[in-house]
């Protein structure tokens, strides 16, 4: 019985410093926890580590914050540890002070029970400090390990994310083509909606994974998965804006070529209306991809309805290509596509150096060759002389074979494999040569081909087309507006079948 | 917390992570102490 009582007393005596130790450890850990939270930006009086402000216009640097785990996490780690250990020092010192400075009632006269209390409490401070230090060091180590693991995992995830993003774009057939210069882009530049600063390389990397934070604080999506195509985008080649939401849908690029006055611009004007009508009629959707296309198309259509003529295509000073007509078309069933229809000045096709500047020829899978039948001598001479003066003004001056051969030779020299390209031949101004077309079935490709070969002596041209291209189809078109403000049915048929060459059915 | 802190979420996540770890350590420590005390008392009494 006595032994048990002595053991209990000894245990209690040993337990007293331990109890004090737990108490002081709690005090120290609480204070250091609060210091840690403040150092990480929490609480009423946060004191975070400084975040370096991104600079504008620095070579190979974007105006954006680097991703957290790359550098800032280590700055925060160091800062928080300095603050926490400093707080530990202050708290321990404060505890000692409280023990050292006693109330006069406790020391005058000296009372032994207080001396015992001070000794056990002092031991408790030492024990508490040691426990708290071990816990804090352990937590710091755990945090460092966790940050390190996350840092490594983030690098791995970065590559996976970039790969998945590229794969998704590939599966969805998404490409990016500049509607101004015609370059096929591997990446676009994007403008921050907050500060209008241009981000040149917006993809998973040093500035973030799915998102990045611009220097102005705006959060930008950096992958197609996080919908970066919603940002205003720019071509890195010509520094001009891309069509809205470029990168959202797959593209169809259709370039038109032909001699000056062949009717390319007028055909594009009516083609745009025809596609819109077809989409509406079949339950699909149609939208202009940018304000410039909307303005140009509306102006050209109004001009055509009023004057029955299209204005000649002109280049803006300093430009090498005419901006495409860009539109989003979605059939009732199937994926939406961004359609770029590229026009060019007819004079371009006189000179191979000018043709080579038409970058969009490299990415197009269907070419449209616009032929003015009036420019073919055999047909021209068959027209009554009394009708010729009126037609002379609207007649293309160069024979189609010259334009075709010049263009094809240059395109082949550019390294483009035309055996993978469809050719659609649009014989324009059909409304002016009704008499010559009496025996031709306008809906039959073979009949138009036979007419060209037999009646107009264009056998060499047709054979050259067959030899160079994957497939060739012929259409007779009257690029006119009907009384119902719609496109002529010949252009609707032409539009439908031209898009079908690329597997796009309206 | 500063309103213009671009790493707000990350910092909060780190605090939550450390706090969770600390709480787990404390809980484990308390359980261990209670077990030791119980073991001692069971021997003594």
PDB file of C-alpha atoms in Angstrom, chain A residues 6 126 153 346 350 478 482:
ATOM      1  CA  UNK A   6       4.938   6.506  -3.049  1.00  0.00           C
ATOM      2  CA  UNK A 126      11.900  23.746 -21.655  1.00  0.00           C
ATOM      3  CA  UNK A 153       3.953  16.151 -60.096  1.00  0.00           C
ATOM      4  CA  UNK A 346      -6.926  38.826-110.208  1.00  0.00           C
ATOM      5  CA  UNK A 350      -0.139  37.104-113.370  1.00  0.00           C
ATOM      6  CA  UNK A 478     -24.964  33.195-111.972  1.00  0.00           C
ATOM      7  CA  UNK A 482     -32.983  36.989-106.596  1.00  0.00           C
TER       8      UNK A 482
END
